[in-house]
C-alpha atoms as one frame of an Amber mdcrd trajectory, in Angstrom:
protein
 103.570 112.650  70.593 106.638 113.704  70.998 107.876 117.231  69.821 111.407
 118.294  68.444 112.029 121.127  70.833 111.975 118.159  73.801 115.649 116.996
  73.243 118.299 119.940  72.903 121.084 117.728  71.202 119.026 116.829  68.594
 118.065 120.724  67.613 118.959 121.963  64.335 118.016 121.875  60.962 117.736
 118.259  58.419 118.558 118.300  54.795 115.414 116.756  53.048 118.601 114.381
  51.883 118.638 112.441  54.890 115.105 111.853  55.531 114.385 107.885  55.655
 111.670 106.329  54.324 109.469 103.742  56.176 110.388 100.124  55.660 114.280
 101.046  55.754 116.493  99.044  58.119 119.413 101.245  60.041 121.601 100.688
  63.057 121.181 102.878  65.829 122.379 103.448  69.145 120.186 105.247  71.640
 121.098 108.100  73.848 117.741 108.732  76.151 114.390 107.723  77.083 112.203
 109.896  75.888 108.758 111.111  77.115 106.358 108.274  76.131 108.799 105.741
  76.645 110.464 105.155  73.119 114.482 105.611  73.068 115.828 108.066  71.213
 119.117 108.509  69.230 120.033 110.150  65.864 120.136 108.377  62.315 121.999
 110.859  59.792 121.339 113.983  62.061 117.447 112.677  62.118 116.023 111.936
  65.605 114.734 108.467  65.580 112.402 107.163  68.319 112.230 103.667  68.960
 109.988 101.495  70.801 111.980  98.646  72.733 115.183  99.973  72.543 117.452
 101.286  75.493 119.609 104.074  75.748 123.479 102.612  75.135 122.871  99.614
  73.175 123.143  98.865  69.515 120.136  98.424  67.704 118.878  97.099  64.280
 115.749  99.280  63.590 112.810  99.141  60.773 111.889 102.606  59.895 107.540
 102.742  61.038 106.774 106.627  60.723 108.838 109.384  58.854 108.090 113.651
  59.462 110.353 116.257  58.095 112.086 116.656  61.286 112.361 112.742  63.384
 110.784 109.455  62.696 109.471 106.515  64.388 111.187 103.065  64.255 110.763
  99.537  65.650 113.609  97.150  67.240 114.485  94.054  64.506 117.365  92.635
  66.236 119.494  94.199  69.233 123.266  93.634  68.714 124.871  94.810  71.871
 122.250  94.809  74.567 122.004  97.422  77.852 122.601  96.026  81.161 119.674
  97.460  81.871 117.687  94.624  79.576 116.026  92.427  81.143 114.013  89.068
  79.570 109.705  90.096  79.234 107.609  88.231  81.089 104.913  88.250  78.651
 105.602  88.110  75.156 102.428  90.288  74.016 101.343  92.934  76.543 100.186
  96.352  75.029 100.162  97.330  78.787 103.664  96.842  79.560 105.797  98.586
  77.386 108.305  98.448  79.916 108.431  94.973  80.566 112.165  94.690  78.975
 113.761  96.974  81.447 115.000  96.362  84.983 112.852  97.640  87.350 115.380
  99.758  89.184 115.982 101.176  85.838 112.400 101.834  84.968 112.839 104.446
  88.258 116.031 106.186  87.004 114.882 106.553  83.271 111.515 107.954  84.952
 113.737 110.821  86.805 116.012 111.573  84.082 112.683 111.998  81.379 111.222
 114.137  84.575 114.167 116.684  84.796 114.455 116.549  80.580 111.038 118.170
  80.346 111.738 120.682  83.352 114.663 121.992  82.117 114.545 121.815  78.187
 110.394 122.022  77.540 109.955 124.205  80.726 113.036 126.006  80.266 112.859
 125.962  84.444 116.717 126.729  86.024 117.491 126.296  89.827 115.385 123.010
  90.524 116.507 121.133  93.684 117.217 117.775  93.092 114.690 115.181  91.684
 114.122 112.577  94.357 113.090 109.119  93.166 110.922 106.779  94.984 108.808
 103.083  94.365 104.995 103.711  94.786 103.622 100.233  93.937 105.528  96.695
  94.086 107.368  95.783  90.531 104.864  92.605  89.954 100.917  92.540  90.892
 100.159  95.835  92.124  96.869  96.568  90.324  93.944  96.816  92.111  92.085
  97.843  89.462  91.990  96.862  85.679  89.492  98.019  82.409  89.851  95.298
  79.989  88.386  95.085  76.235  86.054  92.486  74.743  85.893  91.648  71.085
  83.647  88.707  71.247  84.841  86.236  73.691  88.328  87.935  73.493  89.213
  89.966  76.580  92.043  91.364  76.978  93.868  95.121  76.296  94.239  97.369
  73.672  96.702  98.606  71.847  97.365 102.338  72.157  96.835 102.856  68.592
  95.435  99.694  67.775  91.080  97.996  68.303  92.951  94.983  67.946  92.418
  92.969  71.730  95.315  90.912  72.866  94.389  88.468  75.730  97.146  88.147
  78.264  95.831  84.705  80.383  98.245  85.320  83.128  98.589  88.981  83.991
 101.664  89.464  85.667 100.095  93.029  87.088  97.161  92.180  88.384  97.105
  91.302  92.316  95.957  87.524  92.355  92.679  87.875  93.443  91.492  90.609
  90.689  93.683  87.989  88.213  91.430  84.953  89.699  88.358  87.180  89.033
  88.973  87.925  85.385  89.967  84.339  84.897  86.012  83.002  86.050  84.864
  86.161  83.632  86.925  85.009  80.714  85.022  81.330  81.656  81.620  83.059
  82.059  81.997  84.654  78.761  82.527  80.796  77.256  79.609  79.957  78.186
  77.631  82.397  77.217  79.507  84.084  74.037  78.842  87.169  72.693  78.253
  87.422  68.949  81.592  87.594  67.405  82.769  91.137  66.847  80.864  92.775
  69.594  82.964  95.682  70.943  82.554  95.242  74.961  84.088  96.169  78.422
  84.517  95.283  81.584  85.927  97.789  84.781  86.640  96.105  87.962  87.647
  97.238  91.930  89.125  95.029  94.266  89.435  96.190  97.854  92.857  95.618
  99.245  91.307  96.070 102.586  89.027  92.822 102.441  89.820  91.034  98.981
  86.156  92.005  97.828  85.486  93.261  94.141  82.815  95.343  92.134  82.810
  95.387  88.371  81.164  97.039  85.463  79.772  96.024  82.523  79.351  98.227
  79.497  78.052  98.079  75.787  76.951  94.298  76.003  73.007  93.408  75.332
  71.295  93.480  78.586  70.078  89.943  78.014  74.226  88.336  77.200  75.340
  90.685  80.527  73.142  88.945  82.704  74.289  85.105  81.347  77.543  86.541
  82.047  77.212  88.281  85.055  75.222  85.190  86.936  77.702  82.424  85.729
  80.556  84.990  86.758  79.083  84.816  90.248  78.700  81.350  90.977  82.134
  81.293  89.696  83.396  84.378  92.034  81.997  84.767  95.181  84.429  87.583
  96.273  82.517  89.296  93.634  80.340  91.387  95.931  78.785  93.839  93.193
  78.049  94.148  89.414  77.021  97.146  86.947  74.776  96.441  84.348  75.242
  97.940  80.676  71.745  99.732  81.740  72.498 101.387  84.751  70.845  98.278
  86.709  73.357  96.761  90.219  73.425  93.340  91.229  74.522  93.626  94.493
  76.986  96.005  96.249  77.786  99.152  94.336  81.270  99.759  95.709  84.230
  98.171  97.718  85.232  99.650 101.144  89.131 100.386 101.049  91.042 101.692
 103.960  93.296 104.930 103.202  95.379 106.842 105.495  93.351 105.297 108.190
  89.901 106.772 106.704  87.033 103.962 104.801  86.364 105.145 101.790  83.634
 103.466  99.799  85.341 102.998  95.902  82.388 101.972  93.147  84.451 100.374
  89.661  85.117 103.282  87.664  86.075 105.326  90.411  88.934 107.458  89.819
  91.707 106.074  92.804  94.948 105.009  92.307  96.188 101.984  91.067  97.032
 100.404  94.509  97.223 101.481  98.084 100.762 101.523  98.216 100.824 104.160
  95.158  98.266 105.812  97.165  99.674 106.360 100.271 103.228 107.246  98.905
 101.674 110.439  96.650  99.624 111.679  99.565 102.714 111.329 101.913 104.993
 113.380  99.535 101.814 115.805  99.399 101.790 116.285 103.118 105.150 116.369
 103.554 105.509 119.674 100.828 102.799 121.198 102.530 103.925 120.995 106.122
 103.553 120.055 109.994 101.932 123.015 110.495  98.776 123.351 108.581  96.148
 122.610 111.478  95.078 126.573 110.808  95.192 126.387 106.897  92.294 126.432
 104.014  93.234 124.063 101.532  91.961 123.696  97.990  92.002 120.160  96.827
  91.950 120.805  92.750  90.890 117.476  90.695  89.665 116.286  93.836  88.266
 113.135  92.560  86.388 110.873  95.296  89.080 112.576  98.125  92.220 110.288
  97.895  93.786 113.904  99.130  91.187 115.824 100.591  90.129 113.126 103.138
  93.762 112.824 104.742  93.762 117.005 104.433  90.756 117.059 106.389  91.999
 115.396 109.266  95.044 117.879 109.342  93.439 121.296 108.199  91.353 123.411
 109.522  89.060 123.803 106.167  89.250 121.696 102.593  87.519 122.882  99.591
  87.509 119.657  97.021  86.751 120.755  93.266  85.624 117.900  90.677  83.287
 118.299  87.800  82.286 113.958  87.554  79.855 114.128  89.909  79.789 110.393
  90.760  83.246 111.106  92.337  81.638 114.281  93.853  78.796 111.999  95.369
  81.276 109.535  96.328  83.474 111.825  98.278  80.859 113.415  99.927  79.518
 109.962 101.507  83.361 109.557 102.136  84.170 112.279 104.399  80.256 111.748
 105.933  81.464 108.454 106.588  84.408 109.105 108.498  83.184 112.010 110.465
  85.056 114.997 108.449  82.397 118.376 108.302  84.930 120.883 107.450  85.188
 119.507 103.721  83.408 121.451 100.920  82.658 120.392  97.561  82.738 122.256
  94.041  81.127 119.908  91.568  82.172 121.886  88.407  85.432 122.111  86.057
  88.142 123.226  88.257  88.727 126.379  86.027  85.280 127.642  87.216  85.420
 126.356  90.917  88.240 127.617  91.787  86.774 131.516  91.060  84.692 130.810
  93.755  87.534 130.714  95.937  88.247 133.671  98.133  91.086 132.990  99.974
  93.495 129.882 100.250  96.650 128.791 102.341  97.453 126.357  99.752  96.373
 124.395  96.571  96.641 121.195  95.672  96.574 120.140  92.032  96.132 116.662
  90.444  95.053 117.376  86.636  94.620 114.306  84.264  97.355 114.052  81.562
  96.350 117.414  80.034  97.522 119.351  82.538  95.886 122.864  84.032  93.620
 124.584  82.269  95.257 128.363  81.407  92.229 129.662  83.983  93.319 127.415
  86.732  96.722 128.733  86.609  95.320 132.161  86.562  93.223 131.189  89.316
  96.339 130.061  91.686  97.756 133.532  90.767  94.915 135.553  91.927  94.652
 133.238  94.950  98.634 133.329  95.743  98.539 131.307  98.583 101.381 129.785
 100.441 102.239 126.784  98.956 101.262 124.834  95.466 101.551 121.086  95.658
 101.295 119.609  92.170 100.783 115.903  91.725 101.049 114.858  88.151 101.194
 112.144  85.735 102.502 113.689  82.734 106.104 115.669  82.658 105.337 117.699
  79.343 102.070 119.666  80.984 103.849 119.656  83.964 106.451 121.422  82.671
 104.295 123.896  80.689 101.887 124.709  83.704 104.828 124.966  86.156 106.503
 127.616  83.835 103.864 129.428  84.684 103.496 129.195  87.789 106.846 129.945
  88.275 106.612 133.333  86.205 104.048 134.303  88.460 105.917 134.551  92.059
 106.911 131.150  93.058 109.530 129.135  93.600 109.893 125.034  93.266 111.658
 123.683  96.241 110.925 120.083  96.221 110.165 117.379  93.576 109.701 113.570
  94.023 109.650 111.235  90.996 107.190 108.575  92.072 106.824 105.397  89.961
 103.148 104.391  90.352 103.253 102.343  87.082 106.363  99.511  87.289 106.413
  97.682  84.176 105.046 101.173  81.993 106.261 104.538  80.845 103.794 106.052
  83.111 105.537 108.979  84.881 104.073 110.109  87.906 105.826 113.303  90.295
 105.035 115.376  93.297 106.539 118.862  93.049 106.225 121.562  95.786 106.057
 125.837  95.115 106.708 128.288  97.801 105.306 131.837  97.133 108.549 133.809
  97.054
C-alpha cells in the first residue's frame, strides 16, 4: 500500500478537520501516478488516491478508505478527461487496471513512478537517465495465465476481492491460450463442479510450437478427470495436464526457444509472461554487464528455471544459479543438460543462504519477487563486491530500498531501463546496472 513519505509535495502535517469520511463525493484533479497504479492528487491538503483516474483531468470521486494521513477514492464521473484516456476494452477486468490509458502512456507513467521511488523513497541523487522500452506487444502477449474457478465460473480475481469475474474474450491472452480456456470453460459445462467449489487452473503455451500444458488444482480427482478428458477432445494442442493429485496426463512441460537455447517450461513454472518480455530483460541484462565477460563468474540470484543463467552460460566462463523451489531447480538443471551448458552450478536454497557459499564473483545478478532482497543478500553482495550488480525487478519501492543500500556500500548506478512487461497493468518492471566504484 502506498506510504506517505512516497510523494514529497504531499508531506506535511493534516488537521483532523479535514479528514473525509467514506461515502463523501469531492472533485479532484490528479497530479501523478502513483506506485500501484492509483492517481494521486490532494483534497483539502489530504492525499487522495484514486483508482481510474489520470493525472491532469478533473474528477468526481466517492471517498472508499479514510487514514489519518491520505485516503482511498473511486472515479464517479470524469469531467474533463486526459488525453491520455483511452475507451476499455473490457468493461470488467480485475487484470487490467490499466486498460483506460494509452498504451504509450502506460510506458511514460511507468518511468516517471520508477524515478519517484528512486529519488524520494530511495533518497538516491546522480541517477543517469531512466530509459524506457516495450517488452511485450500492447494486446495478446500472455503466454501464460492462472485463472480462478468458483463453480463453473472461471475467470480472475479481484486483488482484494474471492469474487471471480469471467472475462469470455481476453484481450491478453495470445489466441491460442484464449482458444484453450474457451474448450475448458465448455469442459467445465459439461461436467460442473458443485457450486461454490473454490478451484484453479495454470496453463503454458509454447510460443515456439503453439503447444500447451496446464494444471489443475483443488478440484475432486474424480470432476478433474471429466474435465480434463472432455478438455482434450476439445483441445488437441493441449499436449499435457496436472492432476489435483500430483497424477500427468501426458507431457509435463512445453519446449520454448530462448535466446537460441530449448528450455523445457512445465505450467507453474516461473518464466516470463512472453518471449518478447523475455528476451528484452535478458538483453538489457547483458548489455549492463558487458562484451567482455567470457572470463567472468557470475551469480545468477532468483535464478528460477535459468531465463538468465542459460544465456550467461553461453557467454561466461562459470554461472552459479541460486533458487530455493526446487521444481525450478530441477527444471533448470535438465535445461542447461539439454543444451549442452556444464559450467552452470546450482544452489537450491533461499538466496540469503546460497549466496554465503559464494567465494568469489565477477558479478551478480538479482531478480527478487516483489519483496525485494533479503537484508542478508545485500550483505552478501557487499562481502562479495564484485564488479558489476545487475538488478532486474518488478517492484520500484524494494527496489529503491535495496538499491540504497547497495549504493551505501561502494557502488555506483550507471544505467537503468524501465521495461514494460505488463501493457494494459500497473506492473512495473526495470533493469538497473551498479559499477563497484
Amino acid at each position: 500500500m502506498p506510504k506517505r513519505s512516497y510523494w514529497p509535495w504531499w508531506s506535511g502535517a493534516v488537521s483532523i478537520e479535514v479528514l473525509m469520511k467514506i461515502g463523501e463525493e469531492y472533485t479532484l484533479t490528479p497530479r501523478a501516478m502513483a506506485q500501484g497504479g492509483d492517481a494521486v492528487g490532494r483534497i483539502s491538503g489530504m492525499a487522495c488516491f484514486v483508482s481510474g483516474a489520470l493525472p491532469g483531468e478533473t474528477v468526481n470521486v466517492k471517498i472508499t478508505h479514510v487514514t489519518n494521513t491520505y485516503a482511498r477514492g473511486t472515479v464517479v464521473s470524469i469531467l474533463t478527461p486526459a488525453p491520455e484516456r483511452v475507451i476499455p476494452r473490457v468493461a470488467n477486468a480485475p487484470h487490467m487496471e490499466w486498460q483506460y490509458i494509452a498504451s504509450d502512456a502506460q510506458l511514460e507513467f511507468k518511468r516517471q513512478i520508477l524515478a519517484e521511488q528512486l529519488t524520494y523513497l530511495g533518497k538516491l541523487s546522480d541517477l543517469p537517465e531512466i530509459s524506457a522500452v516495450a517488452g511485450s506487444d500492447s494486446w495478446h502477449y500472455r503466454n501464460s495465465a492462472r485463472l480462478h474457478g468458483y463453480g463453473t465460473h472461471l475467470g480472475y480475481r479481484g486483488e482484494k476481492s474471492a469474487h471471480v469475474i469471467v472475462v469470455a474474450d481476453d484481450p491478453l491472452l495470445q489466441p491460442a491460450l484464449q482458444l484453450a480456456v474457451q474448450h475448458l470453460r465448455e469442459a467445465t459445462l459439461l461436467h460442473p463442479p458443485e457450486p461454490r467449489t473454490p478451484w484453479s487452473v495454470s496453463l503454458r503455451l509454447s510460443e515456439t510450437n503453439g503447444q500447451i500444458v496446464a494444471a489443475i488444482s483443488d478440484l475432486p480427482n474424480r470432476i478433474a478427470i471429466a474435465i480434463r478428458d472432455a478438455w482434450l477432445r476439445k483441445s488437441p494442442n493441449v499436449i499435457g495436464v496436472l492432476m489435483p493429485y500430483g497424477v500427468h496426463e501426458g507431457e509435463e512441460a512445453i519446449q520454448e526457444t530462448h535466446y537460441g537455447i530449448t528450455m523445457n517450461l512445465g505450467a507453474t513454472t516461473f518464466f516470463q509472461v512472453s518471449l518478447s518480455a523475455a528476451k528484452t530483460l535478458c538483453d538489457a541484462v547483458l548489455a549492463g554487464l558487458g562484451d567482455d565477460i567470457s572470463e567472468w563468474r557470475i551469480v545468477d540470484a532468483f535464478c528460477g528455471a535459468g531465463t538468465f543463467t542459460l544465456p550467461l552460460a553461453q557467454r561466461a566462463k562459470r554461472v552459479i544459479g541460486i533458487e530455493e523451489y526446487a521444481p525450478a531447480v530441477a527444471s533448470g538443471q535438465q535445461n542447461a543438460w539439454t543444451n549442452g551448458l556444464e559450467n552452470v552450478e546450482w544452489y537450491t536454497e533461499p538466496v540469503e543462504r546460497g549466496i554465503a557459499h559464494v567465494l568469489e564473483a565477477d558479478a551478480i545478478v538479482l531478480d527478487p519477487p516483489r519483496r525485494g532482497c533479503h537484508p542478508e543478500t545485500i550483505m552478501g553482495i557487499l562481502r562479495l563486491m564484485p564488479k558489476k550488480v545487475v538488478y532486474v525487478s518488478c517492484h520500484p519501492g524494494t527496489l529503491a530500498r535495496d538499491l540504497q543500500l547497495i549504493v551505501a556500500g561502494g557502488y555506483k548506478v550507471t544505467a537503468i531501463t524501465c521495461v514494460d512487461c505488463f501493457p494494459q497493468t500497473a506492473h512495473v518492471e526495470s533493469v538497473t546496472v551498479l559499477e563497484r566504484i
